[in-house]
Short mmCIF file of N, CA and C and ligand atoms in Angstrom, two decimals:
data_model
loop_
_atom_site.label_atom_id
_atom_site.label_comp_id
_atom_site.label_asym_id
_atom_site.label_seq_id
_atom_site.Cartn_x
_atom_site.Cartn_y
_atom_site.Cartn_z
N MET H 1 5.88 -9.31 -42.66
CA MET H 1 5.50 -9.49 -41.27
C MET H 1 6.04 -10.82 -40.74
N ALA H 2 6.45 -10.83 -39.49
CA ALA H 2 7.00 -12.05 -38.91
C ALA H 2 5.90 -13.10 -38.77
N GLU H 3 6.23 -14.33 -39.12
CA GLU H 3 5.27 -15.42 -38.92
C GLU H 3 5.99 -16.61 -38.31
N PHE H 4 5.21 -17.49 -37.72
CA PHE H 4 5.79 -18.68 -37.13
C PHE H 4 6.22 -19.63 -38.24
N VAL H 5 7.47 -20.03 -38.20
CA VAL H 5 7.96 -21.00 -39.18
C VAL H 5 8.56 -22.19 -38.43
N ARG H 6 8.57 -23.32 -39.11
CA ARG H 6 9.07 -24.55 -38.51
C ARG H 6 10.59 -24.47 -38.33
N ILE H 7 11.05 -24.79 -37.14
CA ILE H 7 12.49 -24.84 -36.89
C ILE H 7 12.98 -26.28 -36.92
N CYS H 8 12.24 -27.17 -36.25
CA CYS H 8 12.62 -28.57 -36.21
C CYS H 8 11.45 -29.36 -35.63
N SER H 9 11.59 -30.68 -35.65
CA SER H 9 10.56 -31.50 -35.03
C SER H 9 10.76 -31.44 -33.51
N GLN H 10 9.72 -31.77 -32.78
CA GLN H 10 9.79 -31.76 -31.32
C GLN H 10 10.91 -32.69 -30.85
N ALA H 11 11.09 -33.80 -31.56
CA ALA H 11 12.11 -34.78 -31.16
C ALA H 11 13.53 -34.24 -31.32
N GLU H 12 13.70 -33.25 -32.18
CA GLU H 12 15.04 -32.70 -32.43
C GLU H 12 15.42 -31.58 -31.46
N ILE H 13 14.48 -31.15 -30.63
CA ILE H 13 14.78 -30.09 -29.65
C ILE H 13 15.87 -30.61 -28.71
N PRO H 14 16.90 -29.80 -28.45
CA PRO H 14 17.98 -30.28 -27.58
C PRO H 14 17.47 -30.61 -26.16
N ALA H 15 18.18 -31.48 -25.51
CA ALA H 15 17.84 -31.88 -24.14
C ALA H 15 18.08 -30.71 -23.20
N PRO H 16 17.48 -30.73 -22.01
CA PRO H 16 17.71 -29.66 -21.04
C PRO H 16 19.20 -29.42 -20.82
N GLY H 17 19.59 -28.14 -20.83
CA GLY H 17 20.99 -27.80 -20.61
C GLY H 17 21.83 -27.83 -21.87
N MET H 18 21.18 -28.03 -23.05
CA MET H 18 21.93 -28.14 -24.29
C MET H 18 21.46 -27.10 -25.31
N VAL H 19 22.30 -26.84 -26.30
CA VAL H 19 21.92 -26.00 -27.44
C VAL H 19 22.19 -26.77 -28.73
N LYS H 20 21.58 -26.33 -29.81
CA LYS H 20 21.77 -26.96 -31.12
C LYS H 20 21.59 -25.89 -32.19
N GLU H 21 22.30 -26.07 -33.29
CA GLU H 21 22.13 -25.13 -34.40
C GLU H 21 21.21 -25.70 -35.46
N PHE H 22 20.37 -24.85 -36.02
CA PHE H 22 19.51 -25.23 -37.14
C PHE H 22 19.62 -24.15 -38.21
N GLN H 23 19.57 -24.58 -39.46
CA GLN H 23 19.55 -23.64 -40.59
C GLN H 23 18.11 -23.52 -41.05
N VAL H 24 17.58 -22.31 -41.02
CA VAL H 24 16.20 -22.09 -41.44
C VAL H 24 16.19 -20.92 -42.41
N ASN H 25 15.67 -21.16 -43.61
CA ASN H 25 15.62 -20.12 -44.65
C ASN H 25 16.97 -19.44 -44.82
N GLY H 26 18.03 -20.26 -44.82
CA GLY H 26 19.36 -19.73 -45.07
C GLY H 26 20.02 -19.01 -43.92
N ARG H 27 19.41 -19.06 -42.75
CA ARG H 27 20.08 -18.41 -41.61
C ARG H 27 20.26 -19.39 -40.46
N ALA H 28 21.32 -19.16 -39.72
CA ALA H 28 21.63 -20.03 -38.59
C ALA H 28 20.85 -19.57 -37.36
N LEU H 29 20.20 -20.52 -36.70
CA LEU H 29 19.49 -20.23 -35.46
C LEU H 29 20.03 -21.13 -34.36
N CYS H 30 19.99 -20.61 -33.16
CA CYS H 30 20.41 -21.38 -32.00
C CYS H 30 19.17 -21.74 -31.19
N VAL H 31 18.94 -23.03 -31.01
CA VAL H 31 17.83 -23.49 -30.16
C VAL H 31 18.44 -23.98 -28.85
N GLY H 32 17.94 -23.43 -27.76
CA GLY H 32 18.45 -23.82 -26.45
C GLY H 32 17.33 -24.36 -25.57
N ASN H 33 17.71 -25.17 -24.65
CA ASN H 33 16.74 -25.73 -23.69
C ASN H 33 17.25 -25.43 -22.28
N VAL H 34 16.55 -24.50 -21.62
CA VAL H 34 16.93 -24.12 -20.26
C VAL H 34 15.92 -24.74 -19.31
N ASP H 35 16.29 -25.85 -18.73
CA ASP H 35 15.41 -26.55 -17.78
C ASP H 35 14.02 -26.80 -18.37
N GLY H 36 13.98 -27.18 -19.63
CA GLY H 36 12.70 -27.51 -20.26
C GLY H 36 12.07 -26.34 -21.01
N ALA H 37 12.55 -25.12 -20.79
CA ALA H 37 12.04 -23.97 -21.54
C ALA H 37 12.87 -23.81 -22.80
N VAL H 38 12.20 -23.89 -23.95
CA VAL H 38 12.92 -23.85 -25.22
C VAL H 38 13.01 -22.40 -25.70
N CYS H 39 14.21 -22.01 -26.15
CA CYS H 39 14.38 -20.65 -26.67
C CYS H 39 15.01 -20.73 -28.05
N VAL H 40 14.72 -19.71 -28.86
CA VAL H 40 15.28 -19.63 -30.21
C VAL H 40 15.94 -18.26 -30.36
N LEU H 41 17.22 -18.27 -30.65
CA LEU H 41 18.01 -17.05 -30.80
C LEU H 41 18.69 -17.07 -32.16
N ASP H 42 19.13 -15.88 -32.61
CA ASP H 42 19.99 -15.86 -33.78
C ASP H 42 21.20 -16.72 -33.48
N GLY H 43 21.66 -17.47 -34.49
CA GLY H 43 22.74 -18.41 -34.24
C GLY H 43 24.12 -17.82 -34.38
N THR H 44 24.20 -16.55 -34.81
CA THR H 44 25.52 -15.94 -35.02
C THR H 44 25.79 -14.93 -33.92
N CYS H 45 26.86 -15.14 -33.21
CA CYS H 45 27.21 -14.26 -32.10
C CYS H 45 27.53 -12.86 -32.62
N PRO H 46 26.95 -11.83 -32.00
CA PRO H 46 27.20 -10.46 -32.45
C PRO H 46 28.60 -9.96 -32.09
N HIS H 47 29.36 -10.73 -31.33
CA HIS H 47 30.72 -10.31 -30.97
C HIS H 47 31.64 -10.46 -32.18
N GLU H 48 31.95 -11.70 -32.55
CA GLU H 48 32.81 -11.90 -33.73
C GLU H 48 32.30 -13.02 -34.61
N GLY H 49 30.99 -13.33 -34.49
CA GLY H 49 30.40 -14.29 -35.41
C GLY H 49 30.48 -15.74 -34.99
N GLY H 50 30.73 -16.01 -33.74
CA GLY H 50 30.80 -17.39 -33.27
C GLY H 50 29.45 -18.09 -33.39
N PRO H 51 29.47 -19.43 -33.49
CA PRO H 51 28.24 -20.21 -33.66
C PRO H 51 27.58 -20.50 -32.31
N LEU H 52 26.57 -19.71 -31.96
CA LEU H 52 25.94 -19.89 -30.64
C LEU H 52 25.33 -21.28 -30.49
N GLY H 53 24.87 -21.86 -31.60
CA GLY H 53 24.27 -23.19 -31.55
C GLY H 53 25.27 -24.30 -31.26
N GLU H 54 26.55 -23.94 -31.22
CA GLU H 54 27.58 -24.92 -30.85
C GLU H 54 28.14 -24.59 -29.48
N GLY H 55 27.45 -23.69 -28.79
CA GLY H 55 27.90 -23.29 -27.46
C GLY H 55 27.30 -24.15 -26.38
N SER H 56 26.90 -23.51 -25.30
CA SER H 56 26.38 -24.28 -24.16
C SER H 56 25.42 -23.41 -23.35
N ILE H 57 24.74 -24.04 -22.41
CA ILE H 57 23.89 -23.31 -21.47
C ILE H 57 24.68 -23.23 -20.17
N GLU H 58 24.91 -22.00 -19.73
CA GLU H 58 25.63 -21.79 -18.47
C GLU H 58 24.85 -20.80 -17.62
N GLY H 59 24.43 -21.21 -16.45
CA GLY H 59 23.69 -20.30 -15.57
C GLY H 59 22.41 -19.80 -16.20
N GLY H 60 21.75 -20.65 -17.00
CA GLY H 60 20.49 -20.26 -17.62
C GLY H 60 20.65 -19.37 -18.85
N LYS H 61 21.90 -19.17 -19.29
CA LYS H 61 22.15 -18.33 -20.47
C LYS H 61 22.86 -19.14 -21.55
N VAL H 62 22.75 -18.64 -22.78
CA VAL H 62 23.48 -19.29 -23.88
C VAL H 62 24.88 -18.69 -23.93
N MET H 63 25.87 -19.56 -23.86
CA MET H 63 27.26 -19.09 -23.88
C MET H 63 27.91 -19.41 -25.23
N CYS H 64 28.51 -18.39 -25.82
CA CYS H 64 29.19 -18.56 -27.10
C CYS H 64 30.45 -19.42 -26.91
N PRO H 65 30.70 -20.34 -27.84
CA PRO H 65 31.87 -21.22 -27.68
C PRO H 65 33.20 -20.52 -27.98
N TRP H 66 33.17 -19.35 -28.61
CA TRP H 66 34.44 -18.72 -29.00
C TRP H 66 35.10 -17.92 -27.88
N HIS H 67 34.35 -16.99 -27.26
CA HIS H 67 34.98 -16.17 -26.21
C HIS H 67 34.15 -16.15 -24.95
N ALA H 68 33.20 -17.07 -24.84
CA ALA H 68 32.45 -17.30 -23.59
C ALA H 68 31.59 -16.13 -23.13
N ILE H 69 31.12 -15.29 -24.06
CA ILE H 69 30.13 -14.28 -23.67
C ILE H 69 28.78 -14.98 -23.56
N SER H 70 28.01 -14.63 -22.50
CA SER H 70 26.71 -15.27 -22.27
C SER H 70 25.58 -14.33 -22.66
N PHE H 71 24.52 -14.91 -23.22
CA PHE H 71 23.37 -14.12 -23.67
C PHE H 71 22.11 -14.57 -22.94
N ASP H 72 21.36 -13.59 -22.45
CA ASP H 72 20.09 -13.85 -21.78
C ASP H 72 19.11 -14.42 -22.82
N VAL H 73 18.43 -15.51 -22.49
CA VAL H 73 17.57 -16.16 -23.48
C VAL H 73 16.21 -15.46 -23.64
N LYS H 74 15.93 -14.49 -22.79
CA LYS H 74 14.66 -13.76 -22.94
C LYS H 74 14.88 -12.39 -23.60
N THR H 75 15.96 -11.71 -23.21
CA THR H 75 16.19 -10.35 -23.73
C THR H 75 17.25 -10.32 -24.82
N GLY H 76 18.11 -11.34 -24.87
CA GLY H 76 19.21 -11.35 -25.84
C GLY H 76 20.41 -10.53 -25.40
N SER H 77 20.33 -9.89 -24.22
CA SER H 77 21.43 -9.04 -23.76
C SER H 77 22.65 -9.88 -23.39
N ALA H 78 23.81 -9.31 -23.66
CA ALA H 78 25.06 -9.99 -23.33
C ALA H 78 25.53 -9.58 -21.95
N GLU H 79 25.94 -10.57 -21.20
CA GLU H 79 26.40 -10.28 -19.84
C GLU H 79 27.72 -9.51 -19.88
N GLY H 80 27.74 -8.34 -19.25
CA GLY H 80 28.96 -7.55 -19.17
C GLY H 80 29.36 -6.85 -20.45
N GLU H 81 28.49 -6.92 -21.48
CA GLU H 81 28.79 -6.28 -22.77
C GLU H 81 27.56 -5.52 -23.24
N PRO H 82 27.35 -4.31 -22.71
CA PRO H 82 26.10 -3.58 -22.99
C PRO H 82 25.85 -3.27 -24.47
N ASP H 83 26.90 -3.29 -25.28
CA ASP H 83 26.71 -2.98 -26.70
C ASP H 83 26.34 -4.20 -27.54
N LEU H 84 26.38 -5.39 -26.94
CA LEU H 84 26.10 -6.60 -27.71
C LEU H 84 24.73 -7.16 -27.36
N LYS H 85 24.02 -7.59 -28.37
CA LYS H 85 22.69 -8.15 -28.16
C LYS H 85 22.40 -9.11 -29.30
N VAL H 86 21.70 -10.17 -28.99
CA VAL H 86 21.33 -11.12 -30.02
C VAL H 86 19.80 -11.14 -30.11
N GLU H 87 19.29 -11.38 -31.30
CA GLU H 87 17.82 -11.42 -31.49
C GLU H 87 17.25 -12.70 -30.85
N VAL H 88 16.16 -12.53 -30.10
CA VAL H 88 15.46 -13.68 -29.51
C VAL H 88 14.08 -13.75 -30.14
N TYR H 89 13.68 -14.94 -30.56
CA TYR H 89 12.40 -15.09 -31.27
C TYR H 89 11.37 -15.79 -30.39
N GLU H 90 10.13 -15.35 -30.54
CA GLU H 90 9.03 -16.01 -29.84
C GLU H 90 8.93 -17.44 -30.39
N ALA H 91 8.83 -18.41 -29.50
CA ALA H 91 8.83 -19.81 -29.94
C ALA H 91 7.70 -20.57 -29.28
N LYS H 92 7.23 -21.61 -29.98
CA LYS H 92 6.19 -22.47 -29.39
C LYS H 92 6.33 -23.86 -29.99
N VAL H 93 5.88 -24.83 -29.22
CA VAL H 93 5.84 -26.21 -29.70
C VAL H 93 4.38 -26.52 -30.00
N GLU H 94 4.13 -26.94 -31.25
CA GLU H 94 2.76 -27.14 -31.69
C GLU H 94 2.74 -28.27 -32.70
N SER H 95 1.81 -29.17 -32.58
CA SER H 95 1.65 -30.27 -33.53
C SER H 95 2.97 -30.99 -33.78
N GLY H 96 3.74 -31.21 -32.72
CA GLY H 96 4.97 -31.98 -32.83
C GLY H 96 6.13 -31.23 -33.45
N GLU H 97 6.01 -29.90 -33.58
CA GLU H 97 7.08 -29.11 -34.19
C GLU H 97 7.43 -27.92 -33.31
N LEU H 98 8.71 -27.54 -33.34
CA LEU H 98 9.10 -26.27 -32.74
C LEU H 98 8.98 -25.20 -33.81
N ARG H 99 8.26 -24.14 -33.49
CA ARG H 99 8.09 -23.04 -34.44
C ARG H 99 8.53 -21.75 -33.77
N ALA H 100 9.05 -20.84 -34.57
CA ALA H 100 9.46 -19.54 -34.02
C ALA H 100 8.99 -18.46 -34.98
N LYS H 101 8.72 -17.31 -34.39
CA LYS H 101 8.23 -16.16 -35.16
C LYS H 101 9.44 -15.41 -35.71
N LEU H 102 9.75 -15.65 -36.98
CA LEU H 102 10.94 -15.03 -37.60
C LEU H 102 10.55 -13.82 -38.44
S1 FES Q 1 32.36 -14.56 -31.09
FE1 FES Q 1 30.97 -15.03 -29.52
S2 FES Q 1 31.94 -14.36 -27.73
FE2 FES Q 1 33.29 -13.81 -29.31
#
């Protein structure tokens, strides 16, 4: 069953408009900050495996650095690519840590 696990300390959360990659339990996750709202997505782009955590926030979405496909941070849907989707995890900041339900 999915449980909340620690992703990083609150201080390590990227600044508004930024993304960062974290390795948790052997998998890459992308943490994004959209105007103060923190999101946690799978860090591997479903297109060709690009590192979403090394991408950017564009128009409120996470943009992959390889071919610039953007992903909705709530649904994981790819803009203009109906067959592509990335997993989005429920996240919360608690006791000075960012946690996500993995
Ligand atoms: S690998 Fe991410 S857009 Fe192509």
